[in-house]
Each structure stands twice: as C-alpha cells, then as structure tokens.
XYZ file of C-alpha atoms in Angstrom:
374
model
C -119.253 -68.533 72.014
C -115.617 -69.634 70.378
C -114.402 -66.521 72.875
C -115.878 -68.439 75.718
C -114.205 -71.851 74.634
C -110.949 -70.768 74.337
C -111.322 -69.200 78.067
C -112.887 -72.135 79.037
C -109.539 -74.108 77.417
C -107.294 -71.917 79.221
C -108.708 -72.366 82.539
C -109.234 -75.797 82.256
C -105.288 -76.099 81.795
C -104.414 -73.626 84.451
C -106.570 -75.933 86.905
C -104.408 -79.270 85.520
C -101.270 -77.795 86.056
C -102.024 -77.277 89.775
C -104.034 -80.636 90.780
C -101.685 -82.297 92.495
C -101.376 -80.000 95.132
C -105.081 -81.553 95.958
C -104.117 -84.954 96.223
C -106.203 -86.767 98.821
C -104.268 -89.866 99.918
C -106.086 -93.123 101.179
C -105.494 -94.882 104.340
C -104.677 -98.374 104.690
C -107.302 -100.166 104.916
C -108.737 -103.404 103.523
C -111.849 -103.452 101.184
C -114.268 -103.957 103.749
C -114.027 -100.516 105.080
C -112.133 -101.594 108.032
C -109.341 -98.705 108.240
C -106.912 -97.658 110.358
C -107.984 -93.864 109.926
C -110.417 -92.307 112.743
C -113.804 -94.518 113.656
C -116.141 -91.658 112.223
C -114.442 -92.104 108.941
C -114.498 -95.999 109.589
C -118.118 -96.107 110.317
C -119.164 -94.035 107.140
C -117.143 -96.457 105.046
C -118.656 -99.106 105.727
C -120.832 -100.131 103.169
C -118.394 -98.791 100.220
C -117.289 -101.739 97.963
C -113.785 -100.863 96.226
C -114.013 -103.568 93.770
C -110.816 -103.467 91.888
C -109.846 -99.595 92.613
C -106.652 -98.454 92.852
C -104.537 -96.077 91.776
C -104.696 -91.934 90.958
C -108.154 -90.305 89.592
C -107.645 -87.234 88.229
C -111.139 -84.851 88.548
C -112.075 -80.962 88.094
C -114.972 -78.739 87.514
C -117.939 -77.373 90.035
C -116.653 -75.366 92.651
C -120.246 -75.526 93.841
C -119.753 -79.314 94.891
C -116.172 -79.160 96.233
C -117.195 -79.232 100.059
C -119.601 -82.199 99.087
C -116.516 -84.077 97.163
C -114.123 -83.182 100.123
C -116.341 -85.037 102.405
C -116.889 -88.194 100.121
C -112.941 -88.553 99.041
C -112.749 -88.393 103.030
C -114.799 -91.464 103.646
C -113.912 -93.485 100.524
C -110.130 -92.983 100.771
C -110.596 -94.177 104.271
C -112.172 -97.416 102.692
C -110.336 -98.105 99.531
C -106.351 -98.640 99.606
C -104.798 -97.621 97.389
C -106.291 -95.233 95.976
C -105.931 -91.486 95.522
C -108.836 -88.529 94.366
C -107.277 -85.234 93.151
C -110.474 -82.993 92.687
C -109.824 -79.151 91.524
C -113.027 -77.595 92.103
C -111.827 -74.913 88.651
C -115.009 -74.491 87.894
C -117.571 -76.354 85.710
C -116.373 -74.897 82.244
C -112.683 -75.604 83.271
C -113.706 -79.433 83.952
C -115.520 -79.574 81.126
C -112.872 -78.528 78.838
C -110.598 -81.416 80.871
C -113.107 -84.174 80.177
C -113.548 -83.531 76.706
C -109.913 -83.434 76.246
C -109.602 -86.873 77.755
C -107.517 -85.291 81.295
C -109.800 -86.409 83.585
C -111.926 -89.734 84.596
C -115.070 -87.376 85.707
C -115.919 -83.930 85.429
C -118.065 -82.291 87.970
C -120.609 -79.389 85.949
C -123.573 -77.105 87.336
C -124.638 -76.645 83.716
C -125.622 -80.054 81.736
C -123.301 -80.478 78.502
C -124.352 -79.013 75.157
C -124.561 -80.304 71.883
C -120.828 -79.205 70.918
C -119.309 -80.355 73.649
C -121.186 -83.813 73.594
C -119.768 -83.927 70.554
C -116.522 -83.256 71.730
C -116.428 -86.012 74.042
C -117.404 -88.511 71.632
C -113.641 -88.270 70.483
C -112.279 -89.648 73.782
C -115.226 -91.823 74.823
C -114.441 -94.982 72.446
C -117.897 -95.798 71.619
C -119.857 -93.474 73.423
C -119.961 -90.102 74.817
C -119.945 -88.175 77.899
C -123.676 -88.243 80.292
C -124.814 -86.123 82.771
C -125.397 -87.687 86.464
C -126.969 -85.400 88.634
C -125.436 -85.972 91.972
C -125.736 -82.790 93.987
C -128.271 -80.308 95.006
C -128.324 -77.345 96.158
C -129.475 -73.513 96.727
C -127.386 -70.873 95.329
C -127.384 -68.226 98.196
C -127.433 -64.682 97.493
C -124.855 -63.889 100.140
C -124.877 -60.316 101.355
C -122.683 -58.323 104.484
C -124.513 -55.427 104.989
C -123.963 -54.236 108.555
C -127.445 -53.706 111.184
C -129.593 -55.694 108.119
C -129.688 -59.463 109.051
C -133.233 -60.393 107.365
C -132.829 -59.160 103.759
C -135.515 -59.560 101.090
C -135.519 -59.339 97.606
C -137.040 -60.073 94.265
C -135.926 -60.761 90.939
C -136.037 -57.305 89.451
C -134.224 -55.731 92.205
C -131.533 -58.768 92.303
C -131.538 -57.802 88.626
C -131.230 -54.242 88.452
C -128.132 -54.705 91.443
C -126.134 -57.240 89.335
C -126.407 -55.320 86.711
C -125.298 -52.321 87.912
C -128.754 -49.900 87.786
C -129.282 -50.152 91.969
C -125.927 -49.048 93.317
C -126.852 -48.210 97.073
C -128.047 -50.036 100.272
C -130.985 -47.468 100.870
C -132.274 -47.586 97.536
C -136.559 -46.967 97.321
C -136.681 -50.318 95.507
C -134.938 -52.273 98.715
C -136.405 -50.511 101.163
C -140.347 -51.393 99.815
C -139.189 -54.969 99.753
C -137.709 -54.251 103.309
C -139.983 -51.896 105.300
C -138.512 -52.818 108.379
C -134.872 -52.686 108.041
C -132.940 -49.969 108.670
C -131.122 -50.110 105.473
C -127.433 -47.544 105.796
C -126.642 -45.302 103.079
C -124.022 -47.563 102.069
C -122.527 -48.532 98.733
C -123.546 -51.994 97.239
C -120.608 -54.130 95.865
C -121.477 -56.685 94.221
C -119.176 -59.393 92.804
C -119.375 -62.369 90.242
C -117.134 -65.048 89.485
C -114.012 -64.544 87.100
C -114.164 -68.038 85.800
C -116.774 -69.812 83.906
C -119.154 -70.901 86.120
C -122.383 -73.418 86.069
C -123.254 -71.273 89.216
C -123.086 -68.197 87.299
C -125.479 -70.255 84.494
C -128.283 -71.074 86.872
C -128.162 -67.219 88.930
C -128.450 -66.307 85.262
C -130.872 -68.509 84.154
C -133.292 -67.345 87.251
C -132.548 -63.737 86.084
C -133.578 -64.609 82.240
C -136.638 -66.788 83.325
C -137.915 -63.939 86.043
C -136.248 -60.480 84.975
C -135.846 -60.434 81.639
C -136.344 -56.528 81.037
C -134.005 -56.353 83.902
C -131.158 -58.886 82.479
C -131.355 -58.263 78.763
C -128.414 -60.874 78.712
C -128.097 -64.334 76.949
C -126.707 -66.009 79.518
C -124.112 -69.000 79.999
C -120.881 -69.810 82.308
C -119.013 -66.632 81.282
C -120.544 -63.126 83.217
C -121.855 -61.115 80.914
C -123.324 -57.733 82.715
C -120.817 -54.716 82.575
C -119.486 -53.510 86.513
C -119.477 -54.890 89.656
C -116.020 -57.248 90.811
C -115.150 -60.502 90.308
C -113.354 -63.441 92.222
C -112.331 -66.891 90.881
C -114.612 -70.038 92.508
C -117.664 -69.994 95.044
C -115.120 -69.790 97.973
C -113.520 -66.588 96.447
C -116.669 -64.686 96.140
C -118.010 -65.455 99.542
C -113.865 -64.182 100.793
C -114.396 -60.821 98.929
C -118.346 -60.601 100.902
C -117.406 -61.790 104.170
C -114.211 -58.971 103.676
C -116.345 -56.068 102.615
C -119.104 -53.964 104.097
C -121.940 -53.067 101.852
C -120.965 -56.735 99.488
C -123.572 -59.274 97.992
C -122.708 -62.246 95.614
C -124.332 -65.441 94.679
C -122.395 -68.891 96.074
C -123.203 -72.602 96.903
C -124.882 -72.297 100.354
C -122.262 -74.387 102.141
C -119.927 -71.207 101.348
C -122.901 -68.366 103.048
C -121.246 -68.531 106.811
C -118.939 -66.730 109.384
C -120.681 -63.291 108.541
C -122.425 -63.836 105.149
C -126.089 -63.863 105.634
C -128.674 -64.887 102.918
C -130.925 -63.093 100.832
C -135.112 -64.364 101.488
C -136.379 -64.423 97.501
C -139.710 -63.196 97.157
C -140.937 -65.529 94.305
C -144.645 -63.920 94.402
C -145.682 -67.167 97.140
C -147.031 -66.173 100.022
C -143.803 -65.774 101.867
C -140.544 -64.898 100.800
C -138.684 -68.122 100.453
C -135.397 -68.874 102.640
C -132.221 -70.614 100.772
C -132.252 -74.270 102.585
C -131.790 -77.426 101.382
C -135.103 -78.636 102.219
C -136.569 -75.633 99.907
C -134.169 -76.078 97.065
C -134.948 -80.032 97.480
C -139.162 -78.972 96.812
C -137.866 -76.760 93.346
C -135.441 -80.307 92.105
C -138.358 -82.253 92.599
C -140.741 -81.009 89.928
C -137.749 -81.096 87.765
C -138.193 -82.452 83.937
C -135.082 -84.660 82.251
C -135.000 -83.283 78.849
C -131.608 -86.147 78.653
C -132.150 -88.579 75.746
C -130.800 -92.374 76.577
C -128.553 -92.796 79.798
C -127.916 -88.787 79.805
C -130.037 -87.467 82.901
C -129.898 -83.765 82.220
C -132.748 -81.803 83.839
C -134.868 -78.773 83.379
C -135.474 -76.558 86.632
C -137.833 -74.129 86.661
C -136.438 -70.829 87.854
C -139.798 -68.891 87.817
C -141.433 -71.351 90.328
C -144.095 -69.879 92.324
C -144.618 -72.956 95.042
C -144.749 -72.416 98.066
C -141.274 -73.010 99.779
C -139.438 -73.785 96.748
C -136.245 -72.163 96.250
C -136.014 -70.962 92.901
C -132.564 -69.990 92.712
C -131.063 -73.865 92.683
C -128.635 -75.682 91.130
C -128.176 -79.459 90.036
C -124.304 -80.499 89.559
C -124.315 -83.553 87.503
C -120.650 -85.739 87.560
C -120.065 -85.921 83.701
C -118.567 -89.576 82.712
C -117.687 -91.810 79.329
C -121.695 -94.075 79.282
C -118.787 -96.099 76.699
C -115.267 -96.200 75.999
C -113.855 -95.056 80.086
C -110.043 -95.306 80.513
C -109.690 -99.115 81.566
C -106.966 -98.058 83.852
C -109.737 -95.466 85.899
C -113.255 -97.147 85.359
C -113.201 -99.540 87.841
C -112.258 -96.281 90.671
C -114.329 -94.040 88.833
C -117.610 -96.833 89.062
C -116.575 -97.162 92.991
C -116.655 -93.509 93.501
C -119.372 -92.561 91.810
C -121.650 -95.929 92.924
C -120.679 -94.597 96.546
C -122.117 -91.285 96.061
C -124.889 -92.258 94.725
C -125.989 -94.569 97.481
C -128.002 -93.944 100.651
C -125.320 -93.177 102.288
C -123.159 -91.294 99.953
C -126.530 -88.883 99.925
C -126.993 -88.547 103.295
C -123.492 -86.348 103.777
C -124.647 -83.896 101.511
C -127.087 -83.011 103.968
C -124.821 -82.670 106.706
C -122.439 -80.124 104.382
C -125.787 -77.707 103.501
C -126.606 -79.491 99.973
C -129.778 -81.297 98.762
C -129.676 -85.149 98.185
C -131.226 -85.907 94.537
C -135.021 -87.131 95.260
C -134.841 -91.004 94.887
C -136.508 -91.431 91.484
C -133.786 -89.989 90.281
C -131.003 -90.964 91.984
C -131.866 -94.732 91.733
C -131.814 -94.527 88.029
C -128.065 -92.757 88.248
C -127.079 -96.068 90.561
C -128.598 -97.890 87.679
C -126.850 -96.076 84.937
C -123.442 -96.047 87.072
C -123.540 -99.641 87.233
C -123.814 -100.019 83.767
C -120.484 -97.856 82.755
C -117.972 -99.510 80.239
C-alpha cells in the first residue's frame, strides 16, 4: 500500500507539471450565458449562473470522465468570462494525490476516498475534509478487436482467467462454449491494462473479486496487480493499443469503445447476456447503497448483480471537493462548475457522450450538498 502511494505521488506530479497544456479558455461572454462563441454552445449555457467566477481552476484525476468534462468546460467557458478549466484526466490516484496535497480545487476519482486519504485531506481542507460527489456514470466496456467476431460473449471466469493470463488464445474451448456461433481464429489474445493507477482498474477489479474470485486471487485497488499482459497509461491509451492490434481486449470508459473496438456482452447468469449501454449501467447505479457518513455520498455497487439488463461492470466517478475550508480564491468557480453539472442540464450531456446521468435521488442531494460548500 505505501508502494502504491508513492506511485500514486509521482504520477500525480507528472500530471501537474503538464496541465497547462489543457487549458480551456472562456469566451467573452456576459453572465447570462449570452456569448459570442457558436449558438449550440450559447443555447446549452443558458441556464448556468457564474456567480462571482473567475479566474484559473486547476483539476486532475478520472480519465474515465474526461470526454464528459471536455463537454461541460465547453459549455460553461462559453457562459462564464473569465474563467479558465485545466482538467488532466491522470488518472483517479494521480488526482487524488493532487487534492490531498492542496494542487487542485476538485479531483475527479472512479474509486471513493479511503480512510487515509480522508485523512489526508483534512490537512488542506481548513475545517473539514474532502467528500465524494458522484457525478458520472458509466459502463466500463470490455473492448475487444478480434477480426470476423463482432458479437462476443463472455463471463466472469473467462474475463478472469484472460486478464490474468491462464486463456491466452482466441479459439480457446472456454470462449467458444460461451460463443457457439462465432467463428473464433486461432489468434493470440493481447490483453492490456492501464499503467497508471486507475479507479477504472478498481471497479474491473472489483467485478472480478465479487464474481471470480478463484479466478482473480488478487486484492484489488488502482494499481494492476495480475502478472502479463501490456499496459498503456489512461482509458484513451488502452482503447489506442486495441483499436491498433488484432487479437487485443482491454477494459475502458464506453465513450472510448469506437472506430473498430467492439464490446464484450457479459453473461451475468440473467437470462440474456447483458450489453454495455448507458441505459443498462444506469439499472446497476440505481440499486446502489451510500455507505458515505454526513455530506460524503460514496456508494456501494454491486458487481455480482444478476438483474435483468443491469450492467455489472459500472463505474461511479465522484468529483472529490473541501465540504469546509475551499481555497477562497477557487470556491466560488469550483461551486459554479460543479452546481452546473449537477443540474438537469449539466446531466443531460452525459448522455449524449455515452455516460449515465446519476438517478435523481441522488443527484438532487449532490445539488444540495454543492450548494452548501464553504
């Protein structure tokens, strides 16, 4: 574990020393929304209310959600002048590491914080300490490129035994029974993980634990742990290395599972093997459980669902933030941003970028608990 902290520390000052070259500039505009920027952008601003933003927010963490943050910096910048949004999507441990060394207003994290890093942010949140928001939803596609095989099935053992380096070819016995109808090549499997620490990599894990565990004799957690396969740093370098090489599977954000990727159907024991949408990962958040104490929403999934049409490999990113004791020179941005995706229409763009919106019991209780930052 202090092996995985100082990795995480590393990263999360690799990713600093870089964000600028994300800088996402505003456009003039007034605090109505009017803007001088394109009229899509204008129309989905709208309803934001700046209040008294302005100036730089500095942000890392989830690669999962950086597609879903690219399109809400787009439509807030284009409401509130002045101000700018530099997210680097490091990864969730990397942001983690930044917020609880007081670098950044918000982290964004696929994995809710623990007890020692709680504890950590107490020393830079004056008064308080850092909560999980859940914000974003989403499946975590098991991505594959395996050429003539477009409607690939598996289960948790198999996904297992492949990850962890016991199933090593595309015409294995164990595939094709899952797969009677494909006409699975005598091709090498390659599969690859992330490098970095990853929430992603914690909830693929975490379905593995709850659903293989004779398979996955592994602890799990944001670092990889299983011995083989390759590795690529972020969601969008895993899905580069599949859509790049025949015979590849890797788990990624679905949002990343295009232009040649395909996605693994889970057979969950349901009737029907269940297909990685955001309407099926939407049925697993639902029957959630928040296991957060006070204004900390953390939730419990359960990865061994057996509902029909729930998705049971799924993630919840939560934006980590100060409940107390926020930077006075970034709270009033970081309540803007955060208060703007959180609302209606904040949610309704993560459908059109592949993600679940948060079911509204809980999301109106993070509006609630936004409102209430200090």
């Amino acid at each position: 574990m202090k092996l995985q902290r100082k990795n995480r520390r590393a990263l999360a000052l690799g990713a600093l020393a870089v964000s600028g070259a994300l800088a996402l500039t505003a456009c003039g505009s007034d605090d109505t929304g009017t803007s001088g920027g394109d009229s899509s952008a204008s129309a989905g601003a709208s309803n934001i209310k700046c209040d008294d933003a302005q100036g730089q927010l500095l942000a890392d963490g989830s690669s999962a959600q950086k597609n879903a943050i690219d399109a809400w910096v787009k439509q807030f910048t284009a409401a509130c002048k002045g101000v700018q949004i530099n997210y680097k999507g490091g990864g969730s441990g990397a942001g983690v590491t930044a917020f609880t060394q007081g670098q950044v207003a918000f982290a964004g994290s696929d994995s809710a914080l623990d007890e020692e890093e709680i504890t950590a942010s107490k020393k830079i949140c004056s008064g308080g300490q850092g909560i999980d928001l859940p914000m974003v939803g989403g499946p975590i596609a098991v991505g594959y490129n395996v050429p003539g095989v477009d409607n690939l099935v598996l289960d948790a053992p198999t996904l297992a035994k492949i990850f962890n380096d016991k199933i090593k070819n595309w015409n294995d016995p164990a595939i094709a029974k899952l797969n009677p109808d494909a006409k699975l090549p005598d091709l090498k499997i390659q599969a690859f993980h992330r490098s970095d620490e990853s929430g992603t990599t914690d909830n693929f894990t975490k379905y593995l634990i709850a659903t293989a565990k004779s398979e996955w004799p592994y602890e799990g957690g944001k670092a990889w742990e299983a011995k083989g396969g390759q590795s690529a740093a972020g969601s969008s370098g895993v899905a580069q290395q599949v859509k790049q090489t025949s015979g590849a599977i890797s788990y990624m954000e679905l949002s990343y599972a295009k232009d040649g990727i395909s996605a693994v159907k889970i057979d969950t024991g349901a009737d029907a093997p269940v297909e990685a949408t955001t309407a099926n990962a939407s049925k697993m958040i639902a029957a959630a459980k928040r296991v957060g104490t006070g204004k900390d929403m953390a939730l419990e999934l359960d990865y061994a669902t057996q509902a029909a049409g729930a998705y049971p490999i799924t993630l919840v990113t939560y934006e980590i933030v100060c409940d107390k004791g926020n930077k006075s020179e970034t709270l009033p941005g970081t309540k803007a941003f955060l208060r703007y995706i959180a609302s209606e229409d904040g949610q309704k763009i993560l459908e059109e970028n592949d993600y679940a919106p948060m079911p509204e019991e809980i999301i109106s209780e993070v509006r609630t608990t936004i409102d209430g930052l200090s």
